[in-house]
mmCIF file of C-alpha atoms in Angstrom:
data_model
loop_
_atom_site.group_PDB
_atom_site.id
_atom_site.type_symbol
_atom_site.label_atom_id
_atom_site.label_comp_id
_atom_site.label_asym_id
_atom_site.label_seq_id
_atom_site.Cartn_x
_atom_site.Cartn_y
_atom_site.Cartn_z
ATOM 1 C CA MET J 133 18.815 -39.444 170.279
ATOM 2 C CA ARG J 134 19.108 -36.123 168.215
ATOM 3 C CA ASP J 135 21.425 -33.481 169.158
ATOM 4 C CA THR J 136 19.655 -31.165 171.403
ATOM 5 C CA ARG J 137 22.408 -29.016 172.552
ATOM 6 C CA HIS J 138 21.122 -25.831 171.049
ATOM 7 C CA GLN J 139 17.465 -26.345 172.020
ATOM 8 C CA ALA J 140 15.696 -24.232 174.550
ATOM 9 C CA TRP J 141 15.354 -26.176 177.853
ATOM 10 C CA TYR J 142 11.716 -26.577 177.553
ATOM 11 C CA LEU J 143 12.051 -28.200 174.158
ATOM 12 C CA GLY J 144 14.279 -30.931 175.760
ATOM 13 C CA PRO J 145 13.154 -34.484 175.586
ATOM 14 C CA CYS J 146 13.731 -35.039 179.324
ATOM 15 C CA PHE J 147 11.505 -31.899 180.162
ATOM 16 C CA GLN J 148 8.826 -32.792 177.785
ATOM 17 C CA LEU J 149 8.590 -36.351 179.157
ATOM 18 C CA GLY J 150 8.307 -35.229 182.713
ATOM 19 C CA LEU J 151 5.805 -32.555 181.511
ATOM 20 C CA SER J 152 3.707 -35.430 179.594
ATOM 21 C CA ALA J 153 3.718 -37.483 182.796
ATOM 22 C CA VAL J 154 2.652 -34.704 185.068
ATOM 23 C CA LEU J 155 -0.051 -33.602 182.737
ATOM 24 C CA LEU J 156 -1.392 -37.166 182.370
ATOM 25 C CA SER J 157 -1.468 -37.516 186.165
ATOM 26 C CA ALA J 158 -3.261 -33.957 186.618
ATOM 27 C CA ALA J 159 -5.813 -35.212 183.844
ATOM 28 C CA GLU J 160 -6.577 -38.398 185.506
ATOM 29 C CA VAL J 161 -6.996 -36.555 188.780
ATOM 30 C CA LEU J 162 -9.481 -34.021 186.955
ATOM 31 C CA MET J 163 -11.352 -36.497 185.203
ATOM 32 C CA LYS J 164 -11.840 -38.474 188.655
ATOM 33 C CA LYS J 165 -13.247 -35.274 190.010
ATOM 34 C CA GLY J 166 -15.669 -34.759 187.122
ATOM 35 C CA ALA J 167 -16.718 -38.361 187.041
ATOM 36 C CA THR J 168 -17.419 -38.327 190.820
ATOM 37 C CA ALA J 169 -19.045 -34.896 190.570
ATOM 38 C CA SER J 170 -21.468 -36.398 187.944
ATOM 39 C CA LEU J 171 -23.029 -38.728 190.856
ATOM 40 C CA ILE J 172 -25.043 -35.637 191.900
ATOM 41 C CA LEU J 173 -26.842 -35.852 188.569
ATOM 42 C CA THR J 174 -29.541 -38.353 188.974
ATOM 43 C CA GLY J 175 -31.066 -40.131 185.956
ATOM 44 C CA MET J 176 -27.885 -40.094 183.981
ATOM 45 C CA THR J 177 -26.427 -43.154 182.223
ATOM 46 C CA PRO J 178 -25.314 -45.697 184.666
ATOM 47 C CA LEU J 179 -22.618 -47.291 182.752
ATOM 48 C CA PHE J 180 -21.167 -44.702 180.332
ATOM 49 C CA ASN J 181 -20.671 -41.559 182.395
ATOM 50 C CA VAL J 182 -21.892 -39.070 179.869
ATOM 51 C CA GLY J 183 -22.925 -36.866 182.669
ATOM 52 C CA ALA J 184 -19.290 -36.183 183.852
ATOM 53 C CA LEU J 185 -18.851 -33.984 180.508
ATOM 54 C CA THR J 186 -21.207 -31.489 182.191
ATOM 55 C CA TRP J 187 -18.538 -30.634 184.641
ATOM 56 C CA SER J 188 -15.635 -28.069 183.710
ATOM 57 C CA VAL J 189 -13.027 -30.048 185.493
ATOM 58 C CA THR J 190 -13.685 -32.967 183.110
ATOM 59 C CA TRP J 191 -12.909 -30.947 180.206
ATOM 60 C CA ILE J 192 -9.898 -29.552 181.761
ATOM 61 C CA GLY J 193 -8.769 -33.043 182.301
ATOM 62 C CA ILE J 194 -9.442 -33.778 178.576
ATOM 63 C CA VAL J 195 -7.351 -30.846 177.521
ATOM 64 C CA LEU J 196 -4.381 -31.839 179.800
ATOM 65 C CA TYR J 197 -4.740 -35.556 178.378
ATOM 66 C CA VAL J 198 -4.623 -34.156 174.720
ATOM 67 C CA VAL J 199 -1.652 -31.974 175.533
ATOM 68 C CA SER J 200 0.093 -34.867 177.233
ATOM 69 C CA PHE J 201 -0.290 -36.968 174.340
ATOM 70 C CA ILE J 202 1.042 -34.281 172.031
ATOM 71 C CA SER J 203 4.090 -33.808 174.285
ATOM 72 C CA TRP J 204 4.532 -37.587 174.373
ATOM 73 C CA LEU J 205 4.609 -37.796 170.455
ATOM 74 C CA TYR J 206 7.112 -34.869 170.435
ATOM 75 C CA VAL J 207 9.093 -36.936 172.885
ATOM 76 C CA LEU J 208 9.079 -39.831 170.590
ATOM 77 C CA ARG J 209 10.584 -37.696 167.775
ATOM 78 C CA LEU J 210 13.757 -36.971 169.863
ATOM 79 C CA MET J 211 14.146 -39.912 172.091
ATOM 80 C CA PRO J 212 14.435 -43.738 171.139
ATOM 81 C CA VAL J 213 10.907 -45.381 172.004
ATOM 82 C CA THR J 214 12.645 -48.021 174.354
ATOM 83 C CA GLN J 215 14.107 -45.227 176.573
ATOM 84 C CA ALA J 216 10.961 -43.075 176.229
ATOM 85 C CA TYR J 217 8.568 -45.820 177.264
ATOM 86 C CA CYS J 218 10.434 -46.852 180.285
ATOM 87 C CA LEU J 219 10.811 -43.429 181.540
ATOM 88 C CA ILE J 220 6.990 -42.735 181.114
ATOM 89 C CA SER J 221 6.177 -45.815 183.348
ATOM 90 C CA VAL J 222 6.765 -43.443 186.105
ATOM 91 C CA VAL J 223 3.038 -42.440 185.531
ATOM 92 C CA HIS J 224 2.184 -45.922 187.431
ATOM 93 C CA VAL J 225 3.644 -44.360 190.482
ATOM 94 C CA LEU J 226 2.592 -40.605 189.923
ATOM 95 C CA VAL J 227 -1.103 -41.233 189.373
ATOM 96 C CA PRO J 228 -1.506 -43.223 192.530
ATOM 97 C CA ALA J 229 0.562 -40.626 194.322
ATOM 98 C CA ALA J 230 -1.620 -37.714 192.941
ATOM 99 C CA ALA J 231 -4.624 -39.790 193.911
ATOM 100 C CA TRP J 232 -3.235 -40.037 197.585
ATOM 101 C CA LEU J 233 -2.378 -36.575 197.632
ATOM 102 C CA PHE J 234 -5.236 -34.782 195.847
ATOM 103 C CA LEU J 235 -8.173 -37.239 196.346
ATOM 104 C CA LEU J 236 -7.225 -38.343 199.784
ATOM 105 C CA GLU J 237 -7.369 -42.006 198.635
ATOM 106 C CA SER J 238 -5.783 -44.517 200.882
ATOM 107 C CA ILE J 239 -3.316 -46.773 199.504
ATOM 108 C CA SER J 240 -3.080 -50.305 201.233
ATOM 109 C CA LEU J 241 0.399 -52.317 201.252
ATOM 110 C CA SER J 242 -0.912 -54.909 198.883
ATOM 111 C CA ARG J 243 -2.375 -52.073 196.302
ATOM 112 C CA ALA J 244 1.167 -50.496 196.701
ATOM 113 C CA ALA J 245 2.728 -53.974 195.994
ATOM 114 C CA GLY J 246 0.500 -54.483 193.029
ATOM 115 C CA ILE J 247 1.410 -51.050 191.560
ATOM 116 C CA ALA J 248 5.030 -51.919 191.962
ATOM 117 C CA LEU J 249 4.561 -55.149 190.097
ATOM 118 C CA VAL J 250 2.663 -53.622 187.212
ATOM 119 C CA LEU J 251 5.478 -50.961 187.029
ATOM 120 C CA GLY J 252 8.155 -53.564 186.866
ATOM 121 C CA GLY J 253 6.148 -55.762 184.277
ATOM 122 C CA THR J 254 5.494 -52.653 182.086
ATOM 123 C CA LEU J 255 9.352 -51.919 182.065
ATOM 124 C CA LEU J 256 9.936 -55.643 181.192
ATOM 125 C CA VAL J 257 7.537 -55.748 178.437
ATOM 126 C CA GLY J 258 8.653 -52.341 177.360
ATOM 127 C CA ALA J 259 9.366 -51.568 173.838
ATOM 128 C CA PRO J 260 8.519 -54.208 171.627
ATOM 129 C CA THR J 261 4.966 -53.517 171.820
ATOM 130 C CA THR J 262 5.126 -49.748 171.635
ATOM 131 C CA GLN J 263 7.519 -49.646 168.570
ATOM 132 C CA ARG J 264 4.627 -50.936 166.602
ATOM 133 C CA LEU J 265 2.369 -48.166 167.605
ATOM 134 C CA MET U 243 -13.459 -54.700 193.300
ATOM 135 C CA THR U 244 -16.560 -56.740 191.559
ATOM 136 C CA LEU U 245 -15.773 -59.127 188.801
ATOM 137 C CA LEU U 246 -17.925 -56.984 186.537
ATOM 138 C CA ALA U 247 -15.961 -53.911 187.310
ATOM 139 C CA ALA U 248 -12.473 -55.620 186.858
ATOM 140 C CA SER U 249 -13.898 -57.024 183.554
ATOM 141 C CA MET U 250 -14.958 -53.513 182.415
ATOM 142 C CA CYS U 251 -11.288 -52.344 183.354
ATOM 143 C CA VAL U 252 -10.084 -55.093 180.932
ATOM 144 C CA LEU U 253 -12.666 -54.299 178.335
ATOM 145 C CA CYS U 254 -11.441 -50.685 178.468
ATOM 146 C CA GLN U 255 -7.968 -51.674 177.915
ATOM 147 C CA PHE U 256 -8.929 -53.906 175.104
ATOM 148 C CA CYS U 257 -10.867 -50.801 173.405
ATOM 149 C CA LEU U 258 -7.954 -48.626 173.887
ATOM 150 C CA VAL U 259 -5.424 -51.031 172.215
ATOM 151 C CA ILE U 260 -7.973 -51.590 169.527
ATOM 152 C CA GLY U 261 -8.459 -47.991 168.800
ATOM 153 C CA GLN U 262 -4.846 -47.267 168.775
ATOM 154 C CA LEU U 263 -3.860 -50.106 166.155
ATOM 155 C CA LEU U 264 -6.879 -48.953 164.034
ATOM 156 C CA LEU U 265 -5.687 -45.394 164.224
ATOM 157 C CA LYS U 266 -2.180 -46.591 163.145
ATOM 158 C CA HIS U 267 -3.582 -48.569 160.354
ATOM 159 C CA ALA U 268 -5.390 -45.375 159.123
ATOM 160 C CA MET U 269 -2.358 -43.272 159.224
ATOM 161 C CA ASN U 270 -0.094 -46.072 157.396
ATOM 162 C CA ALA U 271 -2.802 -46.406 154.470
ATOM 163 C CA THR U 272 -2.428 -42.541 153.843
ATOM 164 C CA ARG U 273 1.094 -43.282 152.796
ATOM 165 C CA LEU U 274 0.058 -45.405 149.916
ATOM 166 C CA VAL U 275 -0.253 -44.384 146.426
ATOM 167 C CA PRO U 276 -3.150 -44.002 145.425
ATOM 168 C CA VAL U 277 -4.539 -43.408 149.049
ATOM 169 C CA PRO U 278 -7.283 -46.148 149.665
ATOM 170 C CA TRP U 279 -9.556 -43.551 151.347
ATOM 171 C CA ALA U 280 -12.347 -46.110 152.038
ATOM 172 C CA ALA U 281 -10.108 -48.171 154.118
ATOM 173 C CA VAL U 282 -8.579 -44.946 155.772
ATOM 174 C CA GLY U 283 -12.065 -43.844 156.657
ATOM 175 C CA TRP U 284 -13.163 -47.328 157.978
ATOM 176 C CA ASN U 285 -10.020 -47.617 160.188
ATOM 177 C CA LEU U 286 -10.365 -43.963 161.385
ATOM 178 C CA ALA U 287 -14.173 -44.476 162.281
ATOM 179 C CA GLY U 288 -13.471 -47.745 163.993
ATOM 180 C CA GLY U 289 -10.390 -46.210 165.940
ATOM 181 C CA ILE U 290 -12.453 -43.236 167.129
ATOM 182 C CA SER U 291 -15.334 -45.396 167.973
ATOM 183 C CA SER U 292 -13.402 -47.655 170.062
ATOM 184 C CA LEU U 293 -11.591 -44.902 171.887
ATOM 185 C CA GLY U 294 -14.877 -43.243 172.504
ATOM 186 C CA LEU U 295 -16.045 -46.308 174.200
ATOM 187 C CA TRP U 296 -12.843 -46.767 176.066
ATOM 188 C CA PHE U 297 -13.312 -42.966 177.382
ATOM 189 C CA PHE U 298 -16.827 -43.221 178.443
ATOM 190 C CA THR U 299 -16.583 -46.649 180.053
ATOM 191 C CA TRP U 300 -13.370 -45.281 182.013
ATOM 192 C CA LEU U 301 -15.500 -42.244 183.099
ATOM 193 C CA GLY U 302 -18.093 -44.502 184.324
ATOM 194 C CA LEU U 303 -15.519 -46.650 186.337
ATOM 195 C CA LEU U 304 -14.001 -43.630 187.636
ATOM 196 C CA ARG U 305 -17.195 -42.353 189.076
ATOM 197 C CA ASP U 306 -17.411 -45.598 191.236
ATOM 198 C CA TRP U 307 -13.814 -46.779 191.982
ATOM 199 C CA GLU U 308 -10.764 -45.151 193.306
ATOM 200 C CA LEU U 309 -8.168 -43.707 190.732
ATOM 201 C CA SER U 310 -5.369 -45.708 192.468
ATOM 202 C CA ARG U 311 -7.144 -48.873 192.175
ATOM 203 C CA LEU U 312 -8.225 -48.417 188.454
ATOM 204 C CA PHE U 313 -5.011 -47.026 186.920
ATOM 205 C CA PRO U 314 -2.823 -49.928 187.311
ATOM 206 C CA PHE U 315 -5.287 -51.471 184.864
ATOM 207 C CA GLU U 316 -3.648 -49.280 182.318
ATOM 208 C CA GLY U 317 -0.642 -51.457 182.694
ATOM 209 C CA LEU U 318 -2.443 -54.200 180.846
ATOM 210 C CA SER U 319 -2.152 -52.214 177.514
ATOM 211 C CA PRO U 320 1.396 -53.191 176.552
ATOM 212 C CA PRO U 321 0.928 -57.009 177.460
ATOM 213 C CA LEU U 322 -2.543 -56.831 175.402
ATOM 214 C CA LEU U 323 -0.586 -55.407 172.444
ATOM 215 C CA ALA U 324 2.153 -57.979 172.609
ATOM 216 C CA LEU U 325 -0.360 -60.794 172.955
ATOM 217 C CA GLY U 326 -2.323 -59.714 170.110
ATOM 218 C CA ALA U 327 0.555 -59.352 167.863
ATOM 219 C CA TRP U 328 1.794 -62.914 168.871
ATOM 220 C CA ILE U 329 -1.842 -64.318 168.346
ATOM 221 C CA PHE U 330 -2.896 -62.459 165.130
ATOM 222 C CA LEU U 331 0.453 -61.401 163.461
ATOM 223 C CA GLY U 332 2.537 -64.466 164.587
ATOM 224 C CA GLU U 333 5.212 -62.173 166.195
ATOM 225 C CA ARG U 334 7.562 -63.767 168.783
ATOM 226 C CA ILE U 335 7.375 -62.687 172.569
ATOM 227 C CA SER U 336 10.720 -62.647 174.106
ATOM 228 C CA PRO U 337 11.177 -64.444 177.463
ATOM 229 C CA ARG U 338 11.706 -61.033 179.198
ATOM 230 C CA ALA U 339 8.343 -59.914 177.665
ATOM 231 C CA TRP U 340 6.597 -62.844 178.888
ATOM 232 C CA ALA U 341 7.972 -62.269 182.536
ATOM 233 C CA GLY U 342 6.763 -58.907 182.183
ATOM 234 C CA ILE U 343 3.171 -59.855 181.185
ATOM 235 C CA VAL U 344 3.038 -62.217 184.233
ATOM 236 C CA LEU U 345 4.203 -59.377 186.598
ATOM 237 C CA VAL U 346 1.670 -56.994 185.101
ATOM 238 C CA GLY U 347 -1.200 -59.810 185.490
ATOM 239 C CA CYS U 348 0.010 -60.489 189.041
ATOM 240 C CA GLY U 349 0.129 -56.630 189.938
ATOM 241 C CA VAL U 350 -3.448 -56.055 188.442
ATOM 242 C CA ALA U 351 -4.826 -58.954 190.341
ATOM 243 C CA LEU U 352 -3.256 -57.810 193.462
ATOM 244 C CA VAL U 353 -4.600 -54.454 193.205
ATOM 245 C CA ALA U 354 -8.370 -55.575 192.213
ATOM 246 C CA GLU U 355 -8.153 -57.924 195.271
ATOM 247 C CA GLY U 356 -6.901 -55.490 197.778
#
């Protein structure tokens, strides 16, 4: 990891990684809202939800997604990819939590157990795959 | 969750992984001298098309299914990349990674069922 002692706190890898995770979660929630809002538009393509692009929340979600990605790339410059990849796995908990909190989705015990397995599995697979990207 | 929706989720992750790999190939090719611009262009076009397909399919799935049910499918990307590298590049998958792939598969199946 690079020496980050003289960096501003908001440029630190941990803050940027947290920011990336939070922005990604927010982006997914907003895109879900936009995608659902497009149900109002009848006659739109049934499979590829192009109608969602007519809603501003979808575009805000896309912008947050892009900013999250830029933040992630910045983190990769400062932190070993193994460590960064394990830490970003927190999105597998953050996104369902945000869906429960903001979209009022109910999360059953079996779904929670599945999410925990995915989180554990992602941590195990970890770095070997992401290092090649 | 219907079989079609689950298959679309898996397809989405395939598109995401293929798109990322093609973009990575394109970026790698720009370092060569001379730069093979035709290959860069094709890889870029393929990558962007694949990511576009992922994005609009994902939006379609988001319209019909709960986010907390769909998002765990995102966990399939790392195992798919590892499997792709194993099948196409002959790269070795460690026992730890195999365990992770099995766990992700079980988790996604549990979420899709529940």
